[in-house]
C-alpha cells in the first residue's frame, strides 16, 4: 500500500471518528412527536446523522459535546406537505403574469436556493413540493433543487418533488389558460403535465417519474389562482382519477390532489388518492368518507389567509373565487377536526413568502385544533403521509436527527413555532441563533411560474 494511500486512509478514519462525537441537546421541554404531553428536562443524544437516545434527565456520555438550549421546547423538525419552493407568487398577480413572459428559468432556479434556505431556517426540515412549472419551459427546477440539497451543494430542507402537476386541458394547471390560443406555439401536452383520458394520464405519470418525481400531484377541481376555470368544478373524470392513482401506486408514488370542490373530492377519495389539498368546499359526508378511507387533508389555511389579506393584488374574478373558497374552508376545517379526519400540515408556501410556513399553526389552533395535534400534524402525520415514518417525524432512537427548538412552551403559545431558534438537519446544525438576515434572502414577489395553487 502506498504511503499516500495509507495517509488518506488514516485521515479518513480520523474524520470518521470526529463525526462520531456525540452531540447532546438539552432543553427545558420536548415534544417528541407522539406523546400527548411535553416531556420535561429533555435530553436528545445525536451521533452522526441519527438520534441514539432520547428522554428526560439522561446522563451525558463521556466526551460528548453538550448544547444546553435552556428555556426552549425541542421538536422533531417541522414538515410542510404543500410547498412550491421554486417560485414566489405572493405579489401582484398581473405583474407576475406579465413577468412569466420574460422570466429566465435559470435565474429563477438560483433564486429558489434562497427560498429553500429560508424554509429550512424556519424549522421546516422536510417539505413536499407540489408542482413546479414554467410556461413554455421543460426545466425541472424542483428536481435540481432537491438534488443540490441532497448533495450538500446548497442548504435546504429534504424535498419530495412532484415536477409539473397533472391536469386537464383548460384546467387549473394548464399553463396557457387565459392567454390567447397558440401564443406559445403549441397546445400543452403530457410533457407539460396536461393530459386527457386515462391513457394520457398514465403517460404523464410515467413521464414525471422518469424525470425525477417522488410524488404525483394532480388538479382534480378548479382553483383560485387560475383565470379560465370555476373554483369547484370537477376537472378529471372518475376513470382518469382511477388511472392516475393506479399508475402512481404501481410505481410506488403517492398521489396528492389539488381539490376545492366537493364532487371532485368525493370522486378522488373513491379513486384512492393519498391526500386532498385545500378541500375548501367538502361537505361533512365527504369528510366521513375521507375518515373511513384514511385519506389525509392538507388544509393550506395560510394560502387563503394571505390572499384575503392582499385581495387587491388579484383580478376581480380571482377575488370572487378566493372569497368563496375562504368562506367555505373555515367550516370544512372545523368539521374535519371534530370528525377526526387525518390532517397533514401544509401551507402552499409560494402563495405567501417562503419562511412564513409556521404561521399555519396558529390558524389551525384558532379553528379548533389543540396545539399538540397541530404540532403532530407537522411531524408524525406528515411523516406518515410522505412515507417517511421510518426516518423522521418523531424524536426516537434510530431516527434521523432533524430537530428544532422553539422558545418557551408552544402548547401555551403556539406562535412560538414562528420563532424557531435552533435547527438541526441529519445531525448538522443549520442554525443556532438568529436566522440569516432577510436582506440576503430577499424573496421578491414578482418572480414566477404559471398558477399551481
Ligand atoms: Zn399549491
Short mmCIF file of C-alpha atoms and ligand atoms in Angstrom, two decimals:
data_model
loop_
_atom_site.label_atom_id
_atom_site.label_comp_id
_atom_site.label_asym_id
_atom_site.label_seq_id
_atom_site.Cartn_x
_atom_site.Cartn_y
_atom_site.Cartn_z
CA UNK A 1 0.00 0.00 0.00
CA UNK A 2 1.42 3.37 -0.95
CA UNK A 3 2.23 5.87 1.76
CA UNK A 4 -0.15 8.38 0.21
CA UNK A 5 -2.99 5.91 0.26
CA UNK A 6 -2.22 4.95 3.85
CA UNK A 7 -2.19 8.62 4.87
CA UNK A 8 -5.50 9.15 3.14
CA UNK A 9 -6.98 6.15 4.90
CA UNK A 10 -5.77 7.41 8.29
CA UNK A 11 -7.27 10.82 7.56
CA UNK A 12 -10.50 9.10 6.63
CA UNK A 13 -10.59 7.23 9.91
CA UNK A 14 -9.80 10.40 11.87
CA UNK A 15 -12.55 12.32 10.09
CA UNK A 16 -14.93 9.49 10.74
CA UNK A 17 -14.07 9.44 14.46
CA UNK A 18 -14.64 13.20 14.66
CA UNK A 19 -18.06 12.76 13.03
CA UNK A 20 -18.98 10.25 15.68
CA UNK A 21 -18.56 12.65 18.62
CA UNK A 22 -21.95 12.74 20.27
CA UNK A 23 -23.88 15.98 20.49
CA UNK A 24 -26.16 16.23 23.50
CA UNK A 25 -29.06 18.67 23.21
CA UNK A 26 -30.59 19.76 26.50
CA UNK A 27 -33.80 21.71 26.82
CA UNK A 28 -36.45 22.57 29.40
CA UNK A 29 -39.05 20.63 27.40
CA UNK A 30 -39.60 18.40 24.40
CA UNK A 31 -42.44 17.47 22.09
CA UNK A 32 -41.46 14.01 20.87
CA UNK A 33 -43.99 13.78 18.02
CA UNK A 34 -46.10 11.01 19.59
CA UNK A 35 -46.89 11.76 23.27
CA UNK A 36 -49.95 13.77 24.31
CA UNK A 37 -47.90 15.93 26.70
CA UNK A 38 -44.47 17.55 26.65
CA UNK A 39 -41.51 15.78 28.28
CA UNK A 40 -39.69 17.87 30.91
CA UNK A 41 -35.88 18.20 31.23
CA UNK A 42 -35.36 16.83 27.77
CA UNK A 43 -32.12 15.30 26.54
CA UNK A 44 -31.53 14.18 22.96
CA UNK A 45 -28.25 12.43 22.12
CA UNK A 46 -27.15 12.66 18.49
CA UNK A 47 -24.35 10.71 16.83
CA UNK A 48 -23.55 11.26 13.17
CA UNK A 49 -26.86 11.84 11.42
CA UNK A 50 -29.02 9.91 13.91
CA UNK A 51 -30.65 10.16 17.30
CA UNK A 52 -29.08 7.48 19.52
CA UNK A 53 -31.02 8.19 22.71
CA UNK A 54 -33.74 10.48 23.94
CA UNK A 55 -35.52 11.02 27.26
CA UNK A 56 -35.78 13.01 30.47
CA UNK A 57 -32.62 13.75 32.54
CA UNK A 58 -30.42 11.27 30.61
CA UNK A 59 -26.73 11.13 31.65
CA UNK A 60 -24.23 12.77 29.27
CA UNK A 61 -21.90 10.25 27.58
CA UNK A 62 -18.13 10.76 28.02
CA UNK A 63 -16.58 13.17 25.55
CA UNK A 64 -19.91 14.40 24.25
CA UNK A 65 -20.43 17.99 23.21
CA UNK A 66 -23.28 19.47 25.25
CA UNK A 67 -25.52 22.20 23.85
CA UNK A 68 -27.83 23.47 26.57
CA UNK A 69 -30.58 25.41 24.82
CA UNK A 70 -32.28 26.45 28.07
CA UNK A 71 -35.93 27.53 28.21
CA UNK A 72 -36.98 26.08 24.88
CA UNK A 73 -39.03 23.16 23.60
CA UNK A 74 -37.39 20.65 21.28
CA UNK A 75 -39.49 19.17 18.50
CA UNK A 76 -38.93 16.88 15.54
CA UNK A 77 -38.07 19.09 12.54
CA UNK A 78 -41.28 20.54 11.12
CA UNK A 79 -42.59 19.24 7.80
CA UNK A 80 -44.72 21.04 5.22
CA UNK A 81 -46.66 18.76 2.88
CA UNK A 82 -47.54 21.53 0.43
CA UNK A 83 -44.93 23.98 -0.83
CA UNK A 84 -43.66 25.35 -4.15
CA UNK A 85 -40.02 26.16 -3.41
CA UNK A 86 -39.13 27.07 -6.98
CA UNK A 87 -41.41 30.10 -7.20
CA UNK A 88 -42.86 33.01 -5.28
CA UNK A 89 -46.20 34.39 -6.40
CA UNK A 90 -47.05 36.40 -3.30
CA UNK A 91 -47.06 39.76 -5.10
CA UNK A 92 -49.32 41.43 -7.64
CA UNK A 93 -50.96 38.76 -9.81
CA UNK A 94 -50.95 40.62 -13.13
CA UNK A 95 -47.38 41.87 -12.74
CA UNK A 96 -46.32 38.32 -12.06
CA UNK A 97 -48.23 37.05 -15.07
CA UNK A 98 -46.54 39.55 -17.35
CA UNK A 99 -43.17 38.66 -15.85
CA UNK A 100 -43.71 35.00 -16.77
CA UNK A 101 -43.13 36.03 -20.35
CA UNK A 102 -39.57 37.28 -19.79
CA UNK A 103 -38.62 35.06 -16.87
CA UNK A 104 -35.23 33.42 -17.15
CA UNK A 105 -35.72 29.98 -15.66
CA UNK A 106 -32.04 29.57 -14.70
CA UNK A 107 -32.12 32.84 -12.78
CA UNK A 108 -35.29 31.70 -11.07
CA UNK A 109 -33.58 28.45 -10.08
CA UNK A 110 -30.84 30.45 -8.36
CA UNK A 111 -33.46 32.49 -6.52
CA UNK A 112 -35.11 29.26 -5.43
CA UNK A 113 -31.97 28.41 -3.44
CA UNK A 114 -32.80 31.35 -1.14
CA UNK A 115 -36.39 30.10 -0.74
CA UNK A 116 -35.02 26.70 0.26
CA UNK A 117 -32.72 28.27 2.85
CA UNK A 118 -35.48 30.47 4.29
CA UNK A 119 -37.68 27.38 4.66
CA UNK A 120 -35.18 25.19 6.49
CA UNK A 121 -34.08 28.10 8.70
CA UNK A 122 -37.73 28.50 9.72
CA UNK A 123 -37.54 24.96 11.12
CA UNK A 124 -39.01 23.04 8.18
CA UNK A 125 -36.50 20.27 7.62
CA UNK A 126 -38.71 18.33 5.17
CA UNK A 127 -41.12 19.57 2.52
CA UNK A 128 -43.24 18.05 -0.17
CA UNK A 129 -43.02 20.26 -3.23
CA UNK A 130 -46.30 20.03 -5.10
CA UNK A 131 -45.76 21.46 -8.53
CA UNK A 132 -43.11 23.42 -10.37
CA UNK A 133 -43.77 24.58 -13.91
CA UNK A 134 -42.69 27.49 -16.02
CA UNK A 135 -44.77 28.30 -19.06
CA UNK A 136 -43.15 27.15 -22.33
CA UNK A 137 -40.21 25.61 -20.45
CA UNK A 138 -39.34 21.97 -19.85
CA UNK A 139 -36.93 22.61 -16.97
CA UNK A 140 -37.31 20.53 -13.79
CA UNK A 141 -36.19 23.15 -11.30
CA UNK A 142 -37.67 21.28 -8.32
CA UNK A 143 -35.66 18.15 -9.18
CA UNK A 144 -32.48 20.24 -9.49
CA UNK A 145 -33.18 21.93 -6.15
CA UNK A 146 -33.81 18.61 -4.39
CA UNK A 147 -30.68 17.05 -5.85
CA UNK A 148 -28.49 20.04 -4.98
CA UNK A 149 -29.72 19.93 -1.38
CA UNK A 150 -29.12 16.17 -1.16
CA UNK A 151 -25.58 16.61 -2.49
CA UNK A 152 -24.82 19.37 0.02
CA UNK A 153 -24.28 21.98 -2.71
CA UNK A 154 -26.89 24.25 -1.11
CA UNK A 155 -28.71 24.37 2.22
CA UNK A 156 -32.38 23.47 2.30
CA UNK A 157 -35.00 21.05 3.52
CA UNK A 158 -35.28 17.41 2.43
CA UNK A 159 -37.60 17.61 -0.58
CA UNK A 160 -40.10 15.24 -2.14
CA UNK A 161 -40.96 16.76 -5.51
CA UNK A 162 -43.90 16.43 -7.88
CA UNK A 163 -42.44 18.05 -11.04
CA UNK A 164 -45.25 19.52 -13.21
CA UNK A 165 -48.53 18.54 -11.63
CA UNK A 166 -51.06 16.83 -13.89
CA UNK A 167 -54.30 18.40 -15.08
CA UNK A 168 -56.83 18.69 -17.87
CA UNK A 169 -56.78 20.96 -20.92
CA UNK A 170 -58.08 24.37 -19.83
CA UNK A 171 -57.98 23.27 -16.18
CA UNK A 172 -56.28 24.75 -13.16
CA UNK A 173 -52.80 23.51 -14.18
CA UNK A 174 -52.97 24.43 -17.87
CA UNK A 175 -50.13 27.00 -18.08
CA UNK A 176 -51.59 28.61 -21.20
CA UNK A 177 -55.10 29.13 -19.81
CA UNK A 178 -56.13 32.75 -20.01
CA UNK A 179 -53.58 33.52 -22.73
CA UNK A 180 -54.60 33.84 -26.41
CA UNK A 181 -54.73 30.49 -28.23
CA UNK A 182 -51.39 29.35 -29.63
CA UNK A 183 -49.44 32.24 -28.09
CA UNK A 184 -46.79 29.72 -27.05
CA UNK A 185 -46.79 27.94 -30.42
CA UNK A 186 -48.40 24.66 -29.38
CA UNK A 187 -51.09 23.24 -27.15
CA UNK A 188 -49.61 21.91 -23.87
CA UNK A 189 -49.35 18.11 -23.67
CA UNK A 190 -48.30 15.41 -21.21
CA UNK A 191 -44.76 16.85 -21.15
CA UNK A 192 -46.33 19.92 -19.53
CA UNK A 193 -48.48 17.75 -17.26
CA UNK A 194 -51.58 18.35 -19.38
CA UNK A 195 -53.37 15.10 -20.17
CA UNK A 196 -56.86 13.96 -21.18
CA UNK A 197 -58.20 10.42 -20.90
CA UNK A 198 -56.89 7.55 -18.75
CA UNK A 199 -54.11 6.51 -21.15
CA UNK A 200 -52.67 10.01 -21.41
CA UNK A 201 -52.83 10.37 -17.65
CA UNK A 202 -50.77 7.19 -17.29
CA UNK A 203 -48.29 8.56 -19.81
CA UNK A 204 -47.99 11.82 -17.86
CA UNK A 205 -47.36 9.92 -14.60
CA UNK A 206 -44.67 7.81 -16.28
CA UNK A 207 -43.07 10.89 -17.84
CA UNK A 208 -42.88 12.62 -14.46
CA UNK A 209 -41.46 9.62 -12.64
CA UNK A 210 -38.92 9.22 -15.45
CA UNK A 211 -37.82 12.80 -14.83
CA UNK A 212 -37.47 12.50 -11.07
CA UNK A 213 -40.89 12.89 -9.43
CA UNK A 214 -41.14 11.44 -5.88
CA UNK A 215 -44.87 12.12 -5.61
CA UNK A 216 -47.64 12.71 -8.14
CA UNK A 217 -49.75 15.86 -7.95
CA UNK A 218 -52.90 16.45 -9.98
CA UNK A 219 -55.60 19.11 -10.13
CA UNK A 220 -58.98 17.39 -9.96
CA UNK A 221 -61.03 20.54 -9.46
CA UNK A 222 -60.75 24.20 -10.39
CA UNK A 223 -58.60 26.56 -8.35
CA UNK A 224 -58.37 30.08 -7.01
CA UNK A 225 -55.34 31.46 -8.84
CA UNK A 226 -56.28 30.40 -12.40
CA UNK A 227 -58.17 32.56 -14.87
CA UNK A 228 -60.14 30.16 -17.07
CA UNK A 229 -61.97 27.87 -14.64
CA UNK A 230 -64.51 27.85 -11.84
CA UNK A 231 -63.06 27.10 -8.42
CA UNK A 232 -65.10 23.99 -7.60
CA UNK A 233 -65.85 22.26 -10.94
CA UNK A 234 -64.56 18.69 -11.38
CA UNK A 235 -61.69 18.61 -13.91
CA UNK A 236 -60.80 14.94 -14.15
CA UNK A 237 -63.29 12.12 -14.68
CA UNK A 238 -63.50 9.17 -12.25
CA UNK A 239 -61.87 6.99 -14.93
CA UNK A 240 -58.98 9.46 -15.26
CA UNK A 241 -58.55 9.57 -11.47
CA UNK A 242 -58.53 5.79 -11.24
CA UNK A 243 -55.80 5.65 -13.89
CA UNK A 244 -53.87 8.37 -12.07
CA UNK A 245 -53.95 6.56 -8.74
CA UNK A 246 -53.37 3.10 -10.21
CA UNK A 247 -50.35 4.13 -12.28
CA UNK A 248 -48.82 6.20 -9.44
CA UNK A 249 -49.27 3.48 -6.85
CA UNK A 250 -47.88 0.82 -9.20
CA UNK A 251 -44.73 2.99 -9.36
CA UNK A 252 -44.85 3.36 -5.52
CA UNK A 253 -45.62 7.07 -5.62
CA UNK A 254 -48.26 8.74 -3.50
CA UNK A 255 -50.94 10.92 -5.05
CA UNK A 256 -51.76 14.41 -3.81
CA UNK A 257 -54.67 16.19 -5.46
CA UNK A 258 -55.44 19.86 -5.60
CA UNK A 259 -59.18 19.95 -4.96
CA UNK A 260 -61.58 22.63 -3.74
CA UNK A 261 -64.87 21.17 -4.98
CA UNK A 262 -66.98 18.63 -3.10
CA UNK A 263 -67.90 16.39 -6.05
CA UNK A 264 -64.29 16.16 -7.26
CA UNK A 265 -63.17 15.37 -3.69
CA UNK A 266 -65.70 12.53 -3.37
CA UNK A 267 -64.56 11.03 -6.65
CA UNK A 268 -60.88 11.43 -5.78
CA UNK A 269 -61.31 9.81 -2.35
CA UNK A 270 -63.17 6.95 -4.05
CA UNK A 271 -60.31 6.59 -6.55
CA UNK A 272 -57.88 6.19 -3.63
CA UNK A 273 -55.78 9.37 -3.59
CA UNK A 274 -53.50 9.78 -0.58
CA UNK A 275 -54.30 13.41 0.21
CA UNK A 276 -56.77 16.12 -0.65
CA UNK A 277 -55.06 19.51 -0.84
CA UNK A 278 -57.20 22.54 0.19
CA UNK A 279 -60.61 20.77 0.27
CA UNK A 280 -62.48 24.06 0.77
CA UNK A 281 -66.00 23.01 -0.19
CA UNK A 282 -66.01 19.48 1.24
CA UNK A 283 -69.25 18.58 2.97
CA UNK A 284 -69.47 16.51 6.17
CA UNK A 285 -70.47 13.35 4.21
CA UNK A 286 -67.30 13.71 2.12
CA UNK A 287 -65.20 14.16 5.26
CA UNK A 288 -66.76 10.97 6.65
CA UNK A 289 -65.62 9.10 3.53
CA UNK A 290 -62.12 10.52 4.00
CA UNK A 291 -62.02 9.42 7.59
CA UNK A 292 -63.19 5.92 6.68
CA UNK A 293 -60.63 5.61 3.89
CA UNK A 294 -57.77 7.19 5.88
CA UNK A 295 -57.28 9.93 3.28
CA UNK A 296 -55.28 12.90 4.55
CA UNK A 297 -56.50 16.50 4.39
CA UNK A 298 -53.83 19.17 3.79
CA UNK A 299 -55.75 22.37 4.61
CA UNK A 300 -53.29 25.12 3.42
CA UNK A 301 -55.04 27.74 5.58
CA UNK A 302 -52.13 30.15 5.10
CA UNK A 303 -52.76 30.42 1.36
CA UNK A 304 -56.32 31.70 1.78
CA UNK A 305 -55.24 33.89 4.68
CA UNK A 306 -52.56 35.57 2.56
CA UNK A 307 -54.78 36.07 -0.48
CA UNK A 308 -57.59 37.54 1.65
CA UNK A 309 -55.16 39.93 3.35
CA UNK A 310 -53.82 41.14 -0.04
CA UNK A 311 -57.04 40.82 -2.01
CA UNK A 312 -56.35 43.95 -4.11
CA UNK A 313 -53.34 42.14 -5.61
CA UNK A 314 -55.70 39.85 -7.56
CA UNK A 315 -58.03 40.44 -10.53
CA UNK A 316 -61.77 40.67 -9.68
CA UNK A 317 -62.57 37.17 -10.99
CA UNK A 318 -59.97 35.65 -8.68
CA UNK A 319 -61.09 37.79 -5.75
CA UNK A 320 -64.57 36.28 -6.03
CA UNK A 321 -63.15 32.74 -6.12
CA UNK A 322 -60.87 33.42 -3.14
CA UNK A 323 -63.76 34.81 -1.08
CA UNK A 324 -65.98 31.82 -1.82
CA UNK A 325 -63.23 29.28 -1.02
CA UNK A 326 -62.16 31.22 2.09
CA UNK A 327 -65.68 31.38 3.46
CA UNK A 328 -66.26 27.64 2.90
CA UNK A 329 -62.95 26.32 4.24
CA UNK A 330 -63.46 27.58 7.81
CA UNK A 331 -66.46 25.35 8.44
CA UNK A 332 -64.90 22.50 6.48
CA UNK A 333 -61.74 22.60 8.62
CA UNK A 334 -63.67 22.81 11.91
CA UNK A 335 -65.72 19.78 10.81
CA UNK A 336 -62.62 17.83 9.79
CA UNK A 337 -61.01 18.43 13.21
CA UNK A 338 -64.19 17.46 15.07
CA UNK A 339 -64.64 14.31 13.00
CA UNK A 340 -61.03 13.19 13.43
CA UNK A 341 -60.02 13.28 9.74
CA UNK A 342 -56.24 12.78 9.43
CA UNK A 343 -54.74 16.25 8.97
CA UNK A 344 -51.37 16.79 7.35
CA UNK A 345 -49.69 20.15 7.86
CA UNK A 346 -49.31 22.01 4.56
CA UNK A 347 -49.31 25.68 3.70
CA UNK A 348 -48.96 26.32 -0.05
CA UNK A 349 -45.80 28.36 0.59
CA UNK A 350 -45.09 30.50 -2.53
CA UNK A 351 -48.63 31.91 -2.38
CA UNK A 352 -47.10 33.78 0.60
CA UNK A 353 -43.35 34.49 1.02
CA UNK A 354 -41.21 31.47 1.89
CA UNK A 355 -40.18 31.03 5.51
CA UNK A 356 -43.55 32.01 6.99
CA UNK A 357 -44.84 28.42 6.98
CA UNK A 358 -45.19 28.22 10.78
CA UNK A 359 -47.99 30.80 10.77
CA UNK A 360 -50.23 27.90 9.72
CA UNK A 361 -50.04 26.51 13.30
CA UNK A 362 -51.92 29.45 14.83
CA UNK A 363 -54.57 29.34 12.10
CA UNK A 364 -55.17 25.66 12.86
CA UNK A 365 -55.40 26.25 16.61
CA UNK A 366 -57.71 29.25 16.13
CA UNK A 367 -60.06 26.96 14.19
CA UNK A 368 -60.31 24.34 16.92
CA UNK A 369 -57.24 22.11 16.80
CA UNK A 370 -55.28 21.52 20.02
CA UNK A 371 -51.68 22.78 19.97
CA UNK A 372 -50.35 19.22 20.42
CA UNK A 373 -52.42 17.98 17.47
CA UNK A 374 -51.24 20.91 15.35
CA UNK A 375 -47.62 20.01 16.19
CA UNK A 376 -48.34 16.35 15.40
CA UNK A 377 -49.77 17.29 12.02
CA UNK A 378 -46.42 18.91 11.09
CA UNK A 379 -44.33 15.99 12.37
CA UNK A 380 -45.73 12.46 12.79
CA UNK A 381 -48.73 12.95 10.46
CA UNK A 382 -46.70 14.45 7.63
CA UNK A 383 -44.09 11.70 8.05
CA UNK A 384 -46.88 9.14 7.57
CA UNK A 385 -48.32 10.90 4.52
CA UNK A 386 -44.89 11.33 2.94
CA UNK A 387 -43.95 7.70 3.61
CA UNK A 388 -41.04 8.72 5.88
CA UNK A 389 -42.10 7.26 9.25
CA UNK A 390 -39.00 5.07 9.47
CA UNK A 391 -36.75 8.13 9.16
CA UNK A 392 -38.33 11.28 10.59
CA UNK A 393 -41.38 12.75 12.34
CA UNK A 394 -40.62 11.77 15.94
CA UNK A 395 -37.71 12.16 18.35
CA UNK A 396 -36.86 8.49 18.81
CA UNK A 397 -33.77 6.33 18.87
CA UNK A 398 -32.72 5.43 15.34
CA UNK A 399 -34.48 8.31 13.59
CA UNK A 400 -32.57 10.94 11.62
CA UNK A 401 -31.57 13.87 13.82
CA UNK A 402 -33.93 16.50 12.41
CA UNK A 403 -34.54 18.63 15.49
CA UNK A 404 -35.77 22.18 16.07
CA UNK A 405 -36.19 24.33 19.18
CA UNK A 406 -38.82 26.98 19.83
CA UNK A 407 -38.78 29.43 22.76
CA UNK A 408 -40.91 28.69 25.84
CA UNK A 409 -43.84 26.29 25.62
CA UNK A 410 -45.67 26.05 22.27
CA UNK A 411 -48.64 24.31 23.91
CA UNK A 412 -49.20 27.53 25.90
CA UNK A 413 -48.43 29.85 22.97
CA UNK A 414 -48.48 28.16 19.57
CA UNK A 415 -46.92 31.24 17.90
CA UNK A 416 -43.61 30.13 19.50
CA UNK A 417 -43.32 27.94 16.38
CA UNK A 418 -42.85 31.18 14.39
CA UNK A 419 -39.70 31.96 16.42
CA UNK A 420 -37.57 28.85 15.88
CA UNK A 421 -34.16 29.41 17.48
CA UNK A 422 -32.30 26.21 16.62
CA UNK A 423 -32.39 23.92 13.58
CA UNK A 424 -30.55 20.63 13.11
CA UNK A 425 -30.97 18.50 9.99
CA UNK A 426 -29.49 15.00 9.85
CA UNK A 427 -27.20 15.82 12.79
CA UNK A 428 -25.84 19.01 11.23
CA UNK A 429 -26.61 22.33 12.89
CA UNK A 430 -28.19 24.62 10.29
CA UNK A 431 -28.59 27.43 12.77
CA UNK A 432 -28.34 28.16 16.49
CA UNK A 433 -29.39 31.76 17.00
CA UNK A 434 -30.72 34.40 14.61
CA UNK A 435 -31.53 33.37 11.02
CA UNK A 436 -29.59 34.61 8.01
CA UNK A 437 -30.67 38.28 7.56
CA UNK A 438 -33.71 38.52 5.32
CA UNK A 439 -31.94 41.03 3.07
CA UNK A 440 -29.75 38.16 1.94
CA UNK A 441 -32.79 36.00 1.34
CA UNK A 442 -35.00 38.62 -0.25
CA UNK A 443 -37.92 36.74 -1.72
CA UNK A 444 -39.24 39.01 -4.41
CA UNK A 445 -42.89 38.68 -5.06
CA UNK A 446 -42.98 39.15 -8.79
CA UNK A 447 -40.87 36.18 -9.90
CA UNK A 448 -42.64 33.08 -11.03
CA UNK A 449 -44.40 30.38 -12.86
CA UNK A 450 -47.85 29.53 -14.01
CA UNK A 451 -50.51 29.04 -11.33
CA UNK A 452 -50.07 25.96 -9.23
CA UNK A 453 -52.25 26.73 -6.24
ZN1 LIG B 1 -50.15 24.70 -4.22
#
